[in-house]
Coordinates of C-alpha atoms and ligand atoms in Angstrom, one line a residue:
M22 CA -0.2 24.8 20.3
A23 CA -3.1 23.9 22.7
K24 CA -2.1 23.9 26.4
A25 CA -4.4 21.1 27.5
P26 CA -4.1 17.8 25.5
R27 CA -7.1 17.2 23.2
M28 CA -9.2 14.3 24.7
P29 CA -9.4 11.1 22.7
I30 CA -12.8 10.5 21.1
E31 CA -14.4 7.1 20.4
S32 CA -12.9 7.0 16.9
G33 CA -9.6 8.7 16.1
C34 CA -6.2 8.9 17.7
P35 CA -5.3 11.0 20.8
D36 CA -3.5 14.3 20.6
P37 CA 0.0 13.3 19.4
I38 CA 1.7 16.5 20.8
Q39 CA 1.8 15.1 24.3
Y40 CA 3.9 12.1 23.1
M41 CA 6.4 14.0 21.0
H42 CA 10.0 14.2 21.7
P43 CA 10.6 17.4 23.7
T44 CA 12.9 18.8 21.0
M45 CA 10.1 18.3 18.5
R46 CA 7.5 20.0 20.8
R47 CA 9.8 23.0 21.4
N48 CA 10.4 23.4 17.7
Y49 CA 6.9 22.7 16.4
G50 CA 6.5 24.5 13.1
Q51 CA 10.0 25.9 13.3
W52 CA 12.0 23.5 11.3
V53 CA 14.1 25.1 8.5
Y54 CA 15.7 22.2 6.7
H55 CA 16.5 18.5 6.8
D56 CA 19.0 16.2 5.2
R57 CA 19.8 12.5 5.1
P58 CA 23.2 11.7 6.6
R59 CA 22.8 8.0 5.6
P60 CA 20.0 5.7 4.5
G61 CA 17.4 5.3 7.2
V62 CA 18.4 8.5 9.1
L63 CA 16.7 11.9 8.8
H64 CA 18.4 15.0 10.4
H65 CA 16.2 18.1 11.0
T66 CA 17.5 21.5 12.0
S67 CA 15.3 24.2 13.5
K68 CA 15.3 28.0 13.5
N69 CA 16.6 27.9 17.1
H70 CA 19.6 25.8 15.9
E71 CA 18.2 22.7 17.7
E72 CA 18.7 19.4 15.9
I73 CA 17.0 16.0 15.9
W74 CA 17.9 12.7 14.3
T75 CA 15.2 10.2 13.3
V76 CA 16.3 6.6 12.7
R77 CA 13.8 4.5 10.7
C78 CA 13.6 0.7 10.7
G79 CA 11.3 -1.8 9.0
T80 CA 9.2 -4.5 10.7
S81 CA 7.3 -7.6 9.7
R82 CA 4.2 -5.4 9.8
Q83 CA 1.9 -7.6 11.9
M84 CA 3.8 -8.2 15.2
D85 CA 3.3 -10.2 18.3
V86 CA 3.6 -8.6 21.7
Y87 CA 7.1 -9.8 22.3
T88 CA 8.4 -8.0 19.1
I89 CA 6.6 -4.8 20.1
R90 CA 8.1 -5.1 23.6
K91 CA 11.5 -5.5 22.0
L92 CA 11.0 -2.4 19.9
A93 CA 9.9 -0.5 23.1
D94 CA 12.9 -1.8 25.1
I95 CA 15.2 -0.5 22.3
A96 CA 13.5 2.9 22.6
D97 CA 14.0 3.0 26.4
E98 CA 17.6 2.0 26.2
F99 CA 18.8 4.0 23.2
A100 CA 16.3 6.8 22.5
D101 CA 15.0 8.0 25.9
G102 CA 11.7 6.1 25.2
H103 CA 10.8 8.1 22.1
V104 CA 9.3 5.9 19.3
R105 CA 6.5 6.2 16.8
F106 CA 4.9 3.8 14.3
T107 CA 4.4 5.2 10.8
M108 CA 1.5 4.6 8.4
R109 CA 3.7 2.2 6.4
S110 CA 4.5 0.2 9.6
N111 CA 8.0 1.6 9.8
V112 CA 9.2 2.4 13.3
E113 CA 11.0 5.7 13.9
Y114 CA 13.2 6.6 16.9
M115 CA 14.1 10.2 17.7
V116 CA 17.3 11.3 19.4
A117 CA 18.6 14.9 20.0
D118 CA 22.2 13.8 20.3
E119 CA 24.1 12.7 17.2
A120 CA 26.4 10.5 19.3
K121 CA 23.4 8.2 20.0
V122 CA 22.6 7.4 16.4
E123 CA 25.2 4.7 15.7
S124 CA 24.4 2.7 18.9
L125 CA 20.7 2.9 18.1
I126 CA 21.3 1.6 14.5
E127 CA 23.5 -1.2 15.9
A128 CA 20.8 -2.3 18.4
L129 CA 18.1 -2.3 15.7
T130 CA 20.2 -4.2 13.2
E131 CA 21.3 -6.8 15.8
S132 CA 17.7 -7.4 16.7
G133 CA 16.7 -8.1 13.1
F134 CA 15.1 -4.7 12.2
P135 CA 16.6 -3.3 9.0
V136 CA 17.4 0.4 9.0
G137 CA 16.3 2.3 5.8
G138 CA 13.2 3.3 4.0
T139 CA 14.2 7.0 3.6
G140 CA 15.0 8.8 0.4
P141 CA 15.2 7.0 -3.0
S142 CA 14.5 3.5 -1.7
V143 CA 11.7 1.0 -1.7
T144 CA 10.1 1.9 1.6
M145 CA 7.8 -0.5 3.5
I146 CA 4.8 -1.6 1.5
S147 CA 1.5 -0.2 2.9
H148 CA -1.2 -2.8 2.9
T149 CA -4.8 -3.0 3.8
Q150 CA -6.0 -4.8 6.9
G151 CA -7.4 -7.8 5.0
W152 CA -8.4 -10.8 7.1
L153 CA -7.6 -9.0 10.3
H154 CA -10.7 -6.8 10.3
C155 CA -12.4 -6.6 6.9
D156 CA -15.2 -8.7 5.6
I157 CA -14.3 -9.0 1.9
P158 CA -10.6 -9.8 1.3
G159 CA -9.7 -12.1 -1.5
T160 CA -6.2 -12.6 -0.4
D161 CA -3.9 -12.0 2.6
A162 CA -2.4 -8.6 1.8
S163 CA 0.1 -8.7 4.7
G164 CA 1.4 -12.1 3.4
I165 CA 2.2 -10.6 0.0
V166 CA 4.0 -7.7 1.7
K167 CA 6.1 -10.0 3.9
S168 CA 7.0 -12.2 0.8
L169 CA 8.0 -9.2 -1.3
M170 CA 10.0 -7.4 1.4
D171 CA 11.9 -10.7 2.2
E172 CA 13.1 -10.5 -1.4
M173 CA 13.6 -6.8 -1.6
H174 CA 14.9 -5.7 1.8
E175 CA 18.2 -4.6 0.3
E176 CA 16.3 -1.9 -1.7
F177 CA 14.9 -0.8 1.7
T178 CA 18.4 -0.4 3.3
R179 CA 20.0 1.2 0.3
E180 CA 19.1 4.5 -1.4
E181 CA 19.8 3.4 -5.0
M182 CA 16.4 3.9 -6.7
P183 CA 15.9 6.9 -9.0
N184 CA 13.4 8.3 -6.5
R185 CA 11.3 6.9 -3.6
V186 CA 9.1 3.9 -4.5
H187 CA 5.8 3.6 -2.6
M188 CA 4.1 0.3 -3.0
T189 CA 0.6 -0.7 -1.8
T190 CA -1.3 -4.0 -1.7
S191 CA -5.1 -4.3 -1.5
C192 CA -7.0 -7.4 -0.8
C193 CA -10.1 -6.6 -2.8
Q194 CA -11.0 -4.5 -5.9
I195 CA -12.4 -1.7 -3.7
N196 CA -8.7 -1.0 -3.1
C197 CA -8.6 0.9 0.2
G198 CA -4.9 0.7 -0.2
G199 CA -4.9 3.7 -2.4
Q200 CA -2.5 4.8 -5.2
G201 CA 1.0 3.6 -5.4
D202 CA 4.1 3.7 -7.6
I203 CA 3.4 -0.1 -7.7
A204 CA 0.0 -1.4 -6.5
L205 CA -1.0 -5.0 -6.2
N206 CA -4.7 -5.5 -6.1
V207 CA -7.0 -8.6 -6.1
Q208 CA -8.7 -9.1 -9.4
H209 CA -11.9 -11.3 -9.5
T210 CA -12.4 -12.8 -13.0
K211 CA -15.8 -14.6 -12.5
P212 CA -19.2 -13.3 -11.2
P213 CA -20.2 -14.5 -7.7
K214 CA -21.6 -18.0 -7.2
I215 CA -24.8 -17.8 -5.3
N216 CA -25.7 -20.3 -2.5
H217 CA -29.5 -20.0 -2.9
D218 CA -30.3 -22.0 0.2
L219 CA -28.7 -19.4 2.4
V220 CA -29.7 -16.1 0.8
A221 CA -33.2 -15.9 2.5
N222 CA -31.7 -16.6 5.9
V223 CA -28.6 -14.4 5.8
C224 CA -29.2 -11.4 3.5
E225 CA -31.2 -8.2 3.4
R226 CA -31.9 -8.5 -0.3
P227 CA -32.7 -4.8 -1.1
T228 CA -29.3 -3.9 0.5
V229 CA -27.5 -6.3 -1.7
V230 CA -29.3 -5.2 -4.8
A231 CA -28.5 -1.5 -4.0
R232 CA -24.9 -2.4 -3.5
C233 CA -24.2 -3.3 -7.1
P234 CA -22.6 -0.5 -9.0
V235 CA -23.9 -1.7 -12.4
A236 CA -27.4 -2.9 -11.3
A237 CA -26.6 -6.5 -12.2
I238 CA -28.4 -8.1 -9.2
R239 CA -32.2 -8.8 -9.2
P240 CA -34.5 -10.5 -6.7
A241 CA -35.5 -14.0 -7.8
M242 CA -37.2 -17.2 -6.6
V243 CA -35.4 -20.5 -6.6
N244 CA -37.1 -23.7 -5.4
G245 CA -39.9 -21.6 -3.9
K246 CA -37.5 -19.6 -1.8
P247 CA -36.7 -15.9 -2.2
T248 CA -33.1 -15.4 -3.4
L249 CA -31.1 -13.3 -5.9
E250 CA -29.8 -13.6 -9.4
V251 CA -26.9 -11.9 -11.2
D252 CA -26.9 -10.8 -14.8
E253 CA -23.5 -12.1 -15.7
K254 CA -23.2 -9.9 -18.8
K255 CA -23.4 -6.8 -16.7
C256 CA -21.4 -8.0 -13.7
I257 CA -17.9 -6.4 -13.5
C258 CA -16.8 -8.9 -10.8
C259 CA -16.1 -6.1 -8.3
G260 CA -17.0 -8.2 -5.2
A261 CA -19.1 -5.4 -3.6
C262 CA -22.1 -7.7 -3.1
F263 CA -20.2 -10.2 -1.0
P264 CA -19.9 -8.2 2.3
P265 CA -23.7 -7.7 2.7
C266 CA -24.4 -11.2 1.4
P267 CA -21.8 -13.9 2.1
P268 CA -23.8 -16.5 0.1
M269 CA -22.7 -14.5 -3.0
Q270 CA -19.3 -16.1 -2.9
I271 CA -16.8 -14.4 -5.3
N272 CA -13.4 -15.4 -3.8
D273 CA -12.2 -18.4 -5.7
P274 CA -8.8 -20.1 -5.5
E275 CA -8.7 -20.4 -9.3
Y276 CA -10.5 -17.3 -10.6
S277 CA -9.4 -14.7 -8.0
K278 CA -6.1 -13.3 -9.3
I279 CA -3.7 -10.5 -8.6
A280 CA -3.4 -7.5 -10.9
L281 CA -0.5 -5.1 -10.9
W282 CA -0.9 -1.3 -11.4
I283 CA 1.9 1.3 -11.6
G284 CA 2.5 5.0 -11.7
G285 CA 0.1 6.2 -8.9
K286 CA 1.2 9.1 -6.8
N287 CA -0.5 11.1 -4.0
S288 CA 2.0 13.9 -3.7
N289 CA 2.1 17.0 -5.9
A290 CA 5.9 17.3 -5.6
R291 CA 7.5 17.8 -9.0
S292 CA 4.3 16.8 -10.9
K293 CA 0.6 16.5 -10.2
P294 CA -0.9 13.5 -8.4
S295 CA -1.7 10.6 -10.7
F296 CA -3.8 7.4 -10.8
H297 CA -2.0 4.1 -11.2
K298 CA -2.6 2.1 -14.4
L299 CA -3.0 -1.6 -15.1
V300 CA 0.2 -3.3 -16.4
A301 CA -0.2 -7.0 -15.5
S302 CA -3.3 -9.0 -14.8
N303 CA -4.2 -12.6 -14.1
L304 CA -1.2 -13.2 -11.9
P305 CA -1.8 -16.2 -9.7
N306 CA -3.0 -15.4 -6.2
N307 CA -0.5 -17.9 -4.9
P308 CA 0.2 -18.0 -1.1
P309 CA 2.3 -18.5 0.9
R310 CA 5.1 -16.8 -1.2
W311 CA 3.4 -15.4 -4.3
P312 CA 6.5 -16.1 -6.5
E313 CA 4.9 -15.0 -9.8
V314 CA 3.9 -11.6 -8.4
T315 CA 7.3 -11.1 -6.8
A316 CA 9.0 -11.9 -10.1
V317 CA 7.0 -9.3 -12.0
V318 CA 7.6 -6.6 -9.3
K319 CA 11.3 -7.2 -9.2
N320 CA 11.5 -7.1 -13.0
I321 CA 9.7 -3.7 -13.1
L322 CA 11.9 -2.3 -10.3
S323 CA 15.1 -3.4 -12.0
I324 CA 14.2 -1.8 -15.3
Y325 CA 13.0 1.4 -13.6
K326 CA 16.3 1.5 -11.6
E327 CA 18.4 1.2 -14.7
D328 CA 16.4 3.4 -17.0
A329 CA 14.8 6.2 -15.1
R330 CA 16.6 9.6 -14.6
D331 CA 17.5 10.8 -11.2
W332 CA 14.4 11.9 -9.2
E333 CA 11.9 10.5 -11.7
R334 CA 9.0 8.7 -9.9
M335 CA 7.7 5.5 -11.6
G336 CA 4.8 7.3 -13.4
E337 CA 7.0 10.2 -14.5
W338 CA 9.5 7.7 -16.0
V339 CA 6.7 6.0 -18.0
D340 CA 5.3 9.4 -19.1
R341 CA 8.7 10.2 -20.6
I342 CA 9.4 6.9 -22.3
G343 CA 5.8 6.2 -23.3
W344 CA 3.7 3.1 -22.6
P345 CA 4.8 1.1 -25.7
A346 CA 8.4 1.4 -24.5
F347 CA 7.4 0.4 -21.0
F348 CA 5.9 -2.9 -22.2
E349 CA 8.9 -3.5 -24.5
K350 CA 11.5 -2.9 -21.8
T351 CA 9.7 -5.0 -19.2
G352 CA 8.7 -7.7 -21.6
L353 CA 5.2 -7.6 -20.1
P354 CA 2.5 -8.6 -22.6
F355 CA -0.1 -6.0 -23.6
T356 CA -3.4 -8.0 -23.4
K357 CA -7.1 -7.5 -23.9
F358 CA -7.4 -6.8 -20.2
H359 CA -5.7 -3.5 -20.8
I360 CA -8.6 -2.4 -22.9
N361 CA -11.6 -0.8 -21.0
D362 CA -14.7 -1.8 -23.0
W363 CA -17.1 -1.0 -20.3
K364 CA -19.8 1.2 -21.8
G365 CA -19.7 3.6 -18.8
A366 CA -16.0 4.2 -19.4
R367 CA -16.5 7.5 -21.2
H368 CA -18.1 9.0 -18.1
E369 CA -15.7 7.7 -15.5
L370 CA -12.5 9.4 -14.3
N371 CA -10.8 10.3 -17.5
S372 CA -7.4 9.6 -16.3
S373 CA -6.5 6.0 -17.0
A374 CA -4.1 4.6 -19.6
Y375 CA -6.9 2.4 -21.0
I376 CA -7.7 2.5 -24.7
R377 CA -11.4 3.5 -25.1
F378 CA -13.9 2.6 -27.8
Ligands
LIG411 S1 -8.7 -3.6 0.2 FE1 -10.8 -4.3 0.3 S2 -10.7 -6.3 1.5 FE2 -8.8 -5.2 1.8 S3 -9.2 -4.1 3.8 FE3 -9.6 -2.7 2.0 S4 -11.9 -2.9 1.7 FE4 -11.2 -4.7 2.9
LIG412 S1 -19.6 -8.6 -8.2 FE1 -20.0 -6.4 -8.3 S2 -20.9 -6.1 -10.4 FE2 -21.0 -8.3 -9.9 S3 -23.0 -8.6 -9.1 FE3 -21.6 -8.3 -7.3 S4 -21.7 -6.1 -6.9 FE4 -22.6 -6.4 -9.0

């Protein structure tokens, strides 16, 4: 372990060691096992017979300063000031005394922060930043997360799933949200509409042309002004041209939908990592509560919970029962959108569930 803390650089986080709980610092790399005494609590034991308990709670993901202060006050009062925020926007408190665990859980629960998200549960949904900082979102990813977790928080506080369920949401088809047991991604179904009056003033046309993955964009002249045109037969409606050229508007209240993919996994525990696969498309992108999306997710989760064997992740369960059985059990229709008829499909990552021609 370095003696002097690593200095922060312009991008990237500062050295976390300096902020760790002293028990974690003393036992860095020395942990021998951990168990879960109850949902939402992890208990680690080190080679030196030191122990630490981590209590995990969920949040509303995007928080005002008063909520963050409340979380920090709970840390000061019940966990000697030790708190950390996880990638999934869970908040974890560390205590080295088992007697402090119950009062910490009570304080969190009374303040409206559910304790859970460990073990075989639906943990907090990771989502991309969307309208907060990105230039291409087609929906409010954090709003979908809030709506879903409002309906499913009991699956967060209990450990009753066959294995852990990691969900992601992404607000465009570039999908910086990554792979998930269940992934909700925006699906554009129409090529961009071009505002020709603005292109010449706003866009670097060669940059936009270069951005298209299927070479569907060409320079053009309209009403004597330089602009762009899209070959709609080639366009795969990915939305990549919109960030460098906002006049190529692709987000549309009617034609931008939500697609649902399942079976993705980053870890190599039990089985190799896997890509998620499309199971439902054309779901309405329907703020503020996205009821259609929520209904499909809850249906898939209830069938998985009932049908999967202990410790089977979502993708492993489908691998065992087969895709026809998955569609039969969930009642989801198998449609033409599950068929990949893109002529480059034979050369892309050969790991999807798509039928190929
Ligand atoms: S998923 Fe797309 S729109 Fe959302 S933050 Fe990532 S790149 Fe931006
Ligand atoms: S939406 Fe994608 S495929 Fe269509 S023109 Fe734009 S960059 Fe090309």
